[in-house]
Structure formats: C-alpha cells, structure tokens
Coordinates of C-alpha atoms in Angstrom, one line a residue:
M9 CA -7.7 17.5 -15.2
G10 CA -7.1 14.8 -12.5
F11 CA -5.6 15.5 -9.1
P12 CA -1.8 15.8 -9.4
P13 CA 0.4 13.4 -7.5
I14 CA 1.2 14.6 -4.0
K15 CA 4.9 15.2 -3.6
P16 CA 6.3 14.1 -0.3
A17 CA 8.6 16.4 1.7
R18 CA 12.2 16.3 0.6
R19 CA 13.2 15.6 4.2
T20 CA 11.8 12.1 3.9
E21 CA 14.2 11.2 1.1
R22 CA 17.1 10.4 3.5
I23 CA 15.0 8.3 5.9
E24 CA 15.9 4.6 5.7
Y25 CA 15.1 1.9 8.3
A26 CA 16.8 -1.2 7.2
V27 CA 15.3 -3.5 9.9
R28 CA 11.8 -3.0 8.5
D29 CA 12.8 -2.3 4.8
I30 CA 14.2 -5.8 4.4
V31 CA 10.7 -7.2 4.9
H32 CA 9.9 -6.6 1.3
T33 CA 12.6 -9.0 0.2
A34 CA 11.4 -11.5 2.8
E35 CA 7.9 -11.2 1.3
E36 CA 9.3 -11.9 -2.1
A37 CA 11.0 -15.1 -0.8
A38 CA 7.8 -16.2 0.8
R39 CA 6.0 -15.8 -2.6
R40 CA 8.7 -18.1 -4.0
G41 CA 7.7 -20.8 -1.5
K42 CA 10.7 -20.4 0.9
E43 CA 10.3 -21.2 4.5
L44 CA 11.3 -18.0 6.3
L45 CA 13.6 -18.0 9.3
F46 CA 13.5 -14.6 10.9
L47 CA 16.8 -13.4 12.4
N48 CA 16.0 -9.8 11.7
I49 CA 13.7 -8.3 14.4
G50 CA 14.7 -7.6 18.0
D51 CA 11.3 -8.5 19.4
P52 CA 11.6 -11.3 22.0
I53 CA 7.8 -12.0 21.8
Q54 CA 8.1 -13.1 18.2
Y55 CA 10.1 -16.1 19.5
D56 CA 9.8 -18.1 22.7
F57 CA 9.8 -15.4 25.3
V58 CA 6.8 -14.3 27.3
T59 CA 6.0 -11.0 29.0
P60 CA 6.2 -11.5 32.8
R61 CA 2.7 -12.0 34.2
P62 CA 2.9 -9.4 36.9
I63 CA 3.7 -6.7 34.3
V64 CA 0.6 -7.7 32.2
E65 CA -1.6 -7.9 35.3
A66 CA -0.5 -4.4 36.4
A67 CA -1.6 -3.0 33.1
C68 CA -4.9 -4.9 33.1
K69 CA -5.7 -3.9 36.6
A70 CA -5.2 -0.2 35.6
M71 CA -7.6 -0.7 32.7
F72 CA -10.3 -2.4 34.9
E73 CA -9.9 0.6 37.4
N74 CA -10.8 2.9 34.5
L75 CA -7.4 4.5 34.3
T76 CA -7.9 4.9 30.6
G77 CA -8.1 8.6 30.1
Y78 CA -5.2 10.9 29.3
S79 CA -2.4 10.9 31.8
A80 CA -0.2 13.8 32.7
S81 CA 1.9 14.5 29.6
A82 CA 5.2 13.6 31.3
G83 CA 3.7 10.4 32.9
V84 CA 2.0 9.2 36.1
D85 CA 3.6 10.0 39.4
E86 CA 3.9 6.4 40.5
A87 CA 5.8 5.4 37.4
I88 CA 8.0 8.5 37.5
E89 CA 9.0 7.8 41.1
A90 CA 9.7 4.2 40.3
I91 CA 12.0 5.3 37.5
R92 CA 13.7 7.8 39.8
R93 CA 14.4 5.1 42.4
E94 CA 15.7 2.7 39.8
A95 CA 18.0 5.5 38.4
Q96 CA 19.3 6.3 41.9
R97 CA 20.0 2.6 42.5
V98 CA 22.5 2.6 39.6
G99 CA 24.0 6.0 40.6
I100 CA 22.0 8.4 38.4
E101 CA 20.6 11.5 40.0
P102 CA 17.6 12.6 37.8
V103 CA 16.8 16.2 37.3
D104 CA 13.8 15.2 35.1
I105 CA 12.0 12.1 33.9
F106 CA 9.5 11.9 31.0
I107 CA 7.6 8.8 30.0
T108 CA 7.0 8.2 26.3
T109 CA 5.6 5.9 23.7
G110 CA 8.5 3.5 23.7
A111 CA 12.1 4.7 24.0
S112 CA 11.9 5.7 20.4
E113 CA 9.6 8.7 21.2
A114 CA 12.0 9.7 24.1
I115 CA 14.9 9.7 21.6
D116 CA 12.7 11.7 19.1
F117 CA 11.9 14.3 21.8
A118 CA 15.5 14.6 23.0
L119 CA 16.8 15.2 19.5
T120 CA 13.9 17.5 18.4
A121 CA 14.3 19.7 21.4
L122 CA 18.1 20.0 20.9
V123 CA 19.1 20.3 17.2
N124 CA 18.4 22.9 14.5
S125 CA 18.6 22.5 10.8
G126 CA 22.3 22.2 9.9
D127 CA 23.5 21.0 13.3
N128 CA 25.1 17.6 13.7
V129 CA 25.1 14.9 16.2
L130 CA 27.9 12.3 16.7
V131 CA 26.3 8.9 16.1
P132 CA 27.9 5.4 16.2
Y133 CA 28.4 3.4 13.1
P134 CA 27.3 0.6 13.4
G135 CA 24.3 1.9 15.3
Y136 CA 20.5 1.8 15.5
P137 CA 19.1 3.5 12.4
L138 CA 16.4 5.4 14.3
Y139 CA 18.9 8.2 15.1
T140 CA 19.8 9.0 11.5
A141 CA 16.2 8.8 10.5
I142 CA 15.2 11.4 13.1
L143 CA 18.1 13.6 12.2
A144 CA 17.0 13.4 8.5
K145 CA 13.5 14.5 9.5
L146 CA 15.0 17.4 11.5
E147 CA 17.3 18.4 8.5
A148 CA 20.3 17.9 10.8
E149 CA 23.3 15.8 10.0
P150 CA 24.6 12.5 11.5
N151 CA 28.3 12.9 12.3
P152 CA 29.4 9.3 12.3
Y153 CA 32.1 7.8 14.5
Y154 CA 33.1 4.2 13.8
L155 CA 33.2 1.6 16.5
R156 CA 36.4 -0.5 16.3
E157 CA 35.8 -4.1 15.4
E158 CA 39.3 -5.0 16.3
A159 CA 38.7 -3.7 19.8
G160 CA 35.5 -5.5 20.4
W161 CA 33.4 -2.7 18.8
Q162 CA 34.5 -0.2 21.4
P163 CA 34.3 3.6 20.5
D164 CA 37.5 5.4 19.8
P165 CA 37.5 8.6 21.9
A166 CA 40.2 10.3 19.9
E167 CA 38.3 9.8 16.7
I168 CA 35.1 11.2 18.3
E169 CA 36.9 14.3 19.6
A170 CA 38.5 14.9 16.2
K171 CA 35.0 15.0 14.6
V172 CA 33.6 17.7 17.0
N173 CA 33.0 21.0 15.2
E174 CA 31.1 24.2 15.8
R175 CA 27.7 22.7 14.8
T176 CA 28.1 19.5 16.9
R177 CA 25.4 19.3 19.7
A178 CA 25.5 15.8 21.1
I179 CA 27.1 12.4 21.3
V180 CA 24.9 9.4 20.9
L181 CA 25.9 6.2 22.8
I182 CA 24.1 2.8 22.4
N183 CA 25.3 0.7 25.3
P184 CA 24.9 -2.3 25.2
N185 CA 25.1 -1.8 21.5
N186 CA 22.6 -2.6 18.8
P187 CA 23.7 -4.1 16.3
T188 CA 27.1 -5.4 17.6
G189 CA 26.4 -6.6 21.1
A190 CA 29.3 -4.6 22.5
V191 CA 29.3 -3.4 26.1
F192 CA 31.4 -0.3 26.5
D193 CA 34.3 -0.3 29.0
R194 CA 34.2 2.0 31.9
E195 CA 37.5 3.7 30.9
V196 CA 36.1 4.5 27.5
L197 CA 32.9 6.0 28.9
L198 CA 35.0 8.2 31.2
E199 CA 36.9 9.5 28.2
L200 CA 33.7 10.2 26.3
A201 CA 32.3 12.1 29.3
E202 CA 35.4 14.2 29.3
I203 CA 35.0 15.0 25.6
A204 CA 31.4 16.1 26.3
R205 CA 32.6 18.2 29.2
R206 CA 35.3 20.0 27.2
H207 CA 33.1 20.7 24.2
H208 CA 29.8 21.4 26.0
L209 CA 28.0 18.5 24.4
V210 CA 24.9 16.6 25.5
I211 CA 25.2 12.8 25.8
L212 CA 22.2 10.8 24.6
S213 CA 22.7 7.4 26.1
D214 CA 20.5 4.5 24.9
E215 CA 20.7 1.9 27.6
I216 CA 17.6 -0.2 26.9
Y217 CA 19.6 -3.5 27.0
D218 CA 21.3 -2.6 30.3
K219 CA 20.3 -5.8 32.2
L220 CA 21.0 -8.2 29.2
V221 CA 24.8 -8.5 29.8
F222 CA 26.7 -11.9 29.7
D223 CA 29.7 -13.6 31.3
G224 CA 29.7 -11.5 34.4
D225 CA 30.3 -8.3 32.5
S226 CA 29.1 -5.0 34.0
H227 CA 27.1 -2.3 32.4
F228 CA 28.1 1.3 33.5
P229 CA 25.5 4.1 33.0
I230 CA 27.5 7.0 31.8
A231 CA 25.2 9.4 33.7
A232 CA 26.4 7.8 36.9
L233 CA 30.0 8.2 35.9
A234 CA 29.6 11.9 34.9
P235 CA 27.0 13.6 37.1
D236 CA 28.2 17.0 36.0
V237 CA 27.6 16.4 32.3
P238 CA 24.2 16.8 30.7
V239 CA 22.9 13.3 29.9
V240 CA 19.6 11.9 28.7
T241 CA 19.4 8.2 29.5
F242 CA 16.9 6.2 27.5
N243 CA 15.2 3.0 28.7
G244 CA 11.9 1.2 28.6
L245 CA 9.9 -2.0 29.0
S246 CA 10.6 -3.4 25.5
K247 CA 13.8 -5.5 25.9
C248 CA 14.8 -6.4 29.5
Y249 CA 11.1 -6.6 30.5
L250 CA 9.9 -8.4 27.4
A251 CA 7.1 -6.0 26.6
P252 CA 7.9 -4.3 23.3
G253 CA 4.3 -4.0 22.3
F254 CA 3.4 -2.0 25.4
R255 CA 5.3 0.9 23.7
I256 CA 6.4 2.3 27.1
G257 CA 9.8 4.0 27.4
W258 CA 11.3 7.0 29.2
G259 CA 14.1 9.5 29.3
I260 CA 16.1 10.5 32.4
V261 CA 17.7 13.9 32.2
S262 CA 20.7 14.4 34.5
G263 CA 23.4 17.0 35.0
P264 CA 23.5 20.5 36.5
R265 CA 19.9 21.9 36.8
R266 CA 20.9 25.3 35.5
V267 CA 22.4 23.8 32.4
V268 CA 19.5 21.5 31.5
S269 CA 16.4 23.5 32.7
E270 CA 15.6 25.2 29.3
Y271 CA 16.2 21.9 27.5
I272 CA 13.9 20.1 29.8
E273 CA 11.1 22.6 29.2
A274 CA 11.6 22.2 25.4
I275 CA 11.2 18.4 25.8
H276 CA 8.0 18.9 27.9
K277 CA 6.6 21.2 25.2
L278 CA 6.8 18.3 22.8
A279 CA 5.3 15.9 25.4
R280 CA 2.4 18.3 26.0
A281 CA 1.7 18.6 22.3
R282 CA 1.1 14.9 21.9
L283 CA -1.0 14.8 25.2
S284 CA 0.3 11.6 26.8
T285 CA 1.5 8.1 26.3
S286 CA -0.7 5.1 27.0
H287 CA -2.1 5.7 30.5
P288 CA -2.9 2.3 31.9
K289 CA 0.4 0.6 30.7
Q290 CA 2.4 3.1 32.7
Y291 CA 1.3 1.3 35.9
A292 CA 3.4 -1.7 34.7
I293 CA 6.5 0.4 35.2
P294 CA 6.7 0.2 39.1
V295 CA 6.0 -3.6 38.9
A296 CA 8.6 -4.1 36.3
L297 CA 11.4 -2.1 37.9
E298 CA 10.7 -3.0 41.5
G299 CA 9.5 -6.6 41.1
D300 CA 11.6 -9.6 41.8
H301 CA 13.1 -9.8 38.3
A302 CA 12.6 -13.6 38.4
H303 CA 12.3 -13.7 34.6
L304 CA 15.8 -12.4 34.0
P305 CA 18.1 -15.3 35.0
P306 CA 16.3 -17.8 32.6
V307 CA 16.2 -15.2 29.9
L308 CA 19.9 -14.5 30.3
E309 CA 20.7 -18.2 30.3
K310 CA 18.8 -18.8 27.1
L311 CA 20.4 -15.8 25.4
R312 CA 23.9 -16.9 26.5
R313 CA 23.4 -20.3 25.0
R314 CA 22.1 -18.9 21.8
R315 CA 24.9 -16.3 21.7
D316 CA 27.5 -19.1 22.1
L317 CA 25.9 -21.1 19.4
T318 CA 25.8 -18.1 17.1
Y319 CA 29.4 -17.1 17.8
R320 CA 30.6 -20.7 17.2
W321 CA 28.7 -21.1 13.9
L322 CA 29.6 -17.7 12.4
N323 CA 33.3 -18.2 13.0
Q324 CA 33.4 -21.6 11.4
I325 CA 31.9 -20.5 8.1
P326 CA 34.8 -19.7 5.6
G327 CA 34.7 -16.0 4.6
I328 CA 32.7 -14.9 7.7
S329 CA 34.0 -13.8 11.2
C330 CA 32.3 -12.4 14.2
V331 CA 33.2 -10.5 17.4
K332 CA 31.7 -12.2 20.4
P333 CA 28.7 -10.2 21.6
R334 CA 28.9 -9.2 25.3
G335 CA 25.3 -8.0 25.7
A336 CA 21.8 -7.5 24.1
F337 CA 20.8 -10.2 21.5
Y338 CA 22.6 -9.2 18.3
A339 CA 25.7 -10.3 16.4
F340 CA 27.3 -8.3 13.6
P341 CA 29.4 -10.8 11.5
R342 CA 31.8 -9.6 8.9
I343 CA 32.1 -10.8 5.3
E344 CA 35.8 -11.2 5.0
F345 CA 36.3 -11.1 1.2
P346 CA 36.9 -7.6 -0.2
G347 CA 34.5 -6.0 -2.6
I348 CA 31.4 -8.0 -1.6
S349 CA 28.2 -5.9 -1.3
D350 CA 26.4 -6.7 1.9
R351 CA 23.1 -5.7 0.3
E352 CA 23.6 -8.2 -2.5
F353 CA 24.7 -10.9 -0.1
V354 CA 21.7 -10.4 2.2
R355 CA 19.2 -10.1 -0.6
E356 CA 20.4 -13.4 -2.3
L357 CA 20.6 -15.1 1.1
I358 CA 16.9 -14.3 1.8
L359 CA 15.7 -15.2 -1.6
E360 CA 17.6 -18.5 -1.9
T361 CA 17.3 -19.8 1.7
G362 CA 14.6 -17.8 3.5
V363 CA 17.1 -16.8 6.3
V364 CA 16.2 -13.2 7.0
V365 CA 19.0 -11.0 8.3
V366 CA 19.7 -7.3 7.8
H367 CA 22.5 -5.8 5.7
G368 CA 25.2 -4.1 7.7
S369 CA 25.1 -0.9 5.7
G370 CA 21.7 -0.3 7.1
F371 CA 23.4 0.4 10.5
G372 CA 26.5 2.1 9.2
Q373 CA 29.8 0.3 9.1
P374 CA 33.5 1.1 8.8
P375 CA 34.4 2.1 5.2
G376 CA 35.5 -0.8 3.0
T377 CA 33.8 -3.4 5.1
A378 CA 30.7 -5.5 4.7
H379 CA 28.6 -7.0 7.5
F380 CA 25.1 -8.2 8.3
R381 CA 23.2 -8.3 11.6
V382 CA 21.9 -11.5 13.2
V383 CA 19.3 -11.6 16.0
F384 CA 19.9 -14.7 18.1
L385 CA 16.6 -14.6 19.9
P386 CA 15.1 -17.7 18.1
P387 CA 15.3 -21.2 19.7
E388 CA 18.5 -23.1 19.2
E389 CA 17.0 -25.6 16.7
V390 CA 15.8 -22.6 14.6
L391 CA 19.3 -21.0 14.8
E392 CA 20.9 -24.4 13.9
K393 CA 18.7 -24.6 10.8
A394 CA 19.3 -21.0 9.8
Y395 CA 23.1 -21.2 10.2
T396 CA 23.3 -24.5 8.3
R397 CA 21.5 -22.8 5.4
L398 CA 23.7 -19.7 5.8
A399 CA 26.9 -21.8 5.6
E400 CA 25.7 -23.6 2.5
F401 CA 24.7 -20.4 0.8
A402 CA 28.0 -18.6 1.7
E403 CA 30.1 -21.3 0.1
K404 CA 28.1 -21.1 -3.1
F405 CA 28.0 -17.3 -3.1
F406 CA 31.8 -16.9 -2.5
R407 CA 32.6 -19.6 -5.1
K408 CA 30.4 -17.8 -7.6
H409 CA 32.4 -14.6 -7.0
G410 CA 35.7 -16.3 -7.3
F411 CA 36.9 -16.2 -3.7
I412 CA 37.0 -20.0 -3.0

C-alpha cells in the first residue's frame, strides 16, 4: 500500500487571498503570449519607487556591526523608543509596543491573542483579506460591515453597532483604506470609538498608509481620539517608507493599563514563541521615523498625479465608475451593469489584455455590486496603456453581455 494523501486541516478551506490568488490567471495569460501590466500588487518597489538610502544604510550598518543574532522578542529598545516618540507626536500614548515581521504578523498576534473559536470580529467590506484569512485560521467569524460607496466609502456607525452581539470582540479599521483609498472622517471615528466604549470592544486600527494622504486631507489616529478605549494601532516600514521586503512592522497598544495588561501579556507570549523578528532591520526604524522624510513629498506628488489619471480614466469608461481615492494607492471602481460577475470580468480582462487587477469580491463588497481593485503605483505611461486596454475590453465585454 502506498502512503495515503495527507488531508489538510479543515480550517484552511476558508482561507482565500485574492491579491496573490489572481497570479495563477496572470501566469496563464503570460503563457498565451500576453504582455502583463501589473495593477494588482501594492508593492512600490515593483514599480519606480526606491527605498530611501538612509533606511537601507541603517540596516546594513547593523549587519556589519554583527547585530545579527536574535533580538528581544518584542524588539530592540532603540526601535521601540522611536515608535513611542512617533506615536506620542500624533497623540497616541502607548502602553505597549511590539515589533513584528511586517504589520501582518502584528495583526495575527493581536487577533490570535484576543479571539476564541466561535467569536466574531467586525471587519470592513471592502477590506484587506488578511483579516478574514486569520479569522478562518482561528475558527472565528468575520462579522462584515459595509463601507458606503455613496459616502466616499466611509463606515456607517449605525450599521456597525447593529451588528454587535455577545460574541463580538473587536472592530477592525483600515484607515487609509485598502482597497478603496478612503480616509475616514474624524466625526465617524469618534462615533466608532463610542461604540467600542459602550460594548467593551477592542479597536484594531490598521494605519500603515497614514502618511500617504492627498489634497490636504488629514489622517486621524483613532487611538489619539479615544485614549480611554483599548486600541491596537498597526504600522510598519512597508508603505510610507517604501521597504516592504524588510518585513518590519509593529503594534502599539493603548488604553487603560488595567484593561489591556492581560491582553498585552498574551501578545507577548506569541512573540516569545517565535523568538524575534529580523534583528538588524529593526535599526532602520529610528532612521525612518525620525529622519527628514525627504522622500515623501515626491512620492506623494507622483501618487497624486497617478491617482488623478486613474480617476479620470475610470470614470470615462462606459459602465464603470469610481470614487476618488483620498489616500493610499488603490482605487476600487464599480461595474455599473447589474448581474455582472466581477470574477468573470477580471479573469477575461487578464487573459485577453494582460492587465492584471483583482476582483472586488476578494475584498468583500456590498451585496449586489461588482468591483475590481486597481493599484495606481505604476508610471503614468504604463497606466495609460493599461486603461486604454481596459476601456477597449470593457466595451466588448459589456456588448457581449447585451448592455451596450
């Protein structure tokens, strides 16, 4: 008898990560000879952005100084103190800081330390699919709340509160938002903080795009607006500091110490179990946070131009509309014609044109709607080529389905 097939754990059946899963379709298009134009991955380094030299030099210097063993599980003191000072500059008073392998690990730790099987967490739809993937692993449930497209993708506090039940443990915020580019208004954040206060919920606030905000808009850290509410704020070097491959992120726990102390210890148990994150690259954190940020103005200007081009193009294609992104580097256009499958639209778009985007259902979307996510990191000439192909494809696709 041969060795029987290994059956994977049932908990993996619900794990889906649309951003990476779409690569299989792109590979099929490449085999067909299509030139691929990637508008699917939020990695600035894949395009024409460069990690600031001082950040790279700080990590290299640490390596040459033989700081290459394990670090303390929560992170090195110099980095933790730099994060503390940066948090205080924006009005957050940290009770604890833990440094992780990307913000993704911080999110994993915060959820794993909080929820039990059968608990639920309020997560935004659309939202980054990591949260639902981790909840599936934990045999907990996403409790989706829908961002309102007609209100610039702002959350609806009344809907969120109506969905709280006895097994709800937390509210996830992604602000600025991936995939919509929304930046949440201060008044909305204050209402969400009050819901957390009334129902004794933890707020998990993903703010990794906090410095990538356009048109003079302001980003408000919810932990600064609600110092009495338990909040874990996630951030890292990947986006604003253009170092996604460093895999350096962190979580900042704030709120009353007596409320969060046991939770913090549970997070630290998880951190100790994996020993540490990358030791030498943590020395880039003080340089990134407390350097001159000279890279940011040109980055913001490039992104603003590419945002404007994207917004203009998407809203002139018949059958497609798009809310103007206020931050990050994503747009979430809507397919206006009813009954269209976003998965079918995206798959055919990739196979016929080589333009790689991600289906909206991979991020969650309001029922009865169809969207796709666009990353507007590529240079303008690449975006022009991609949107020209998209417009030609959309006309044929909608005509084939009898809409035009």
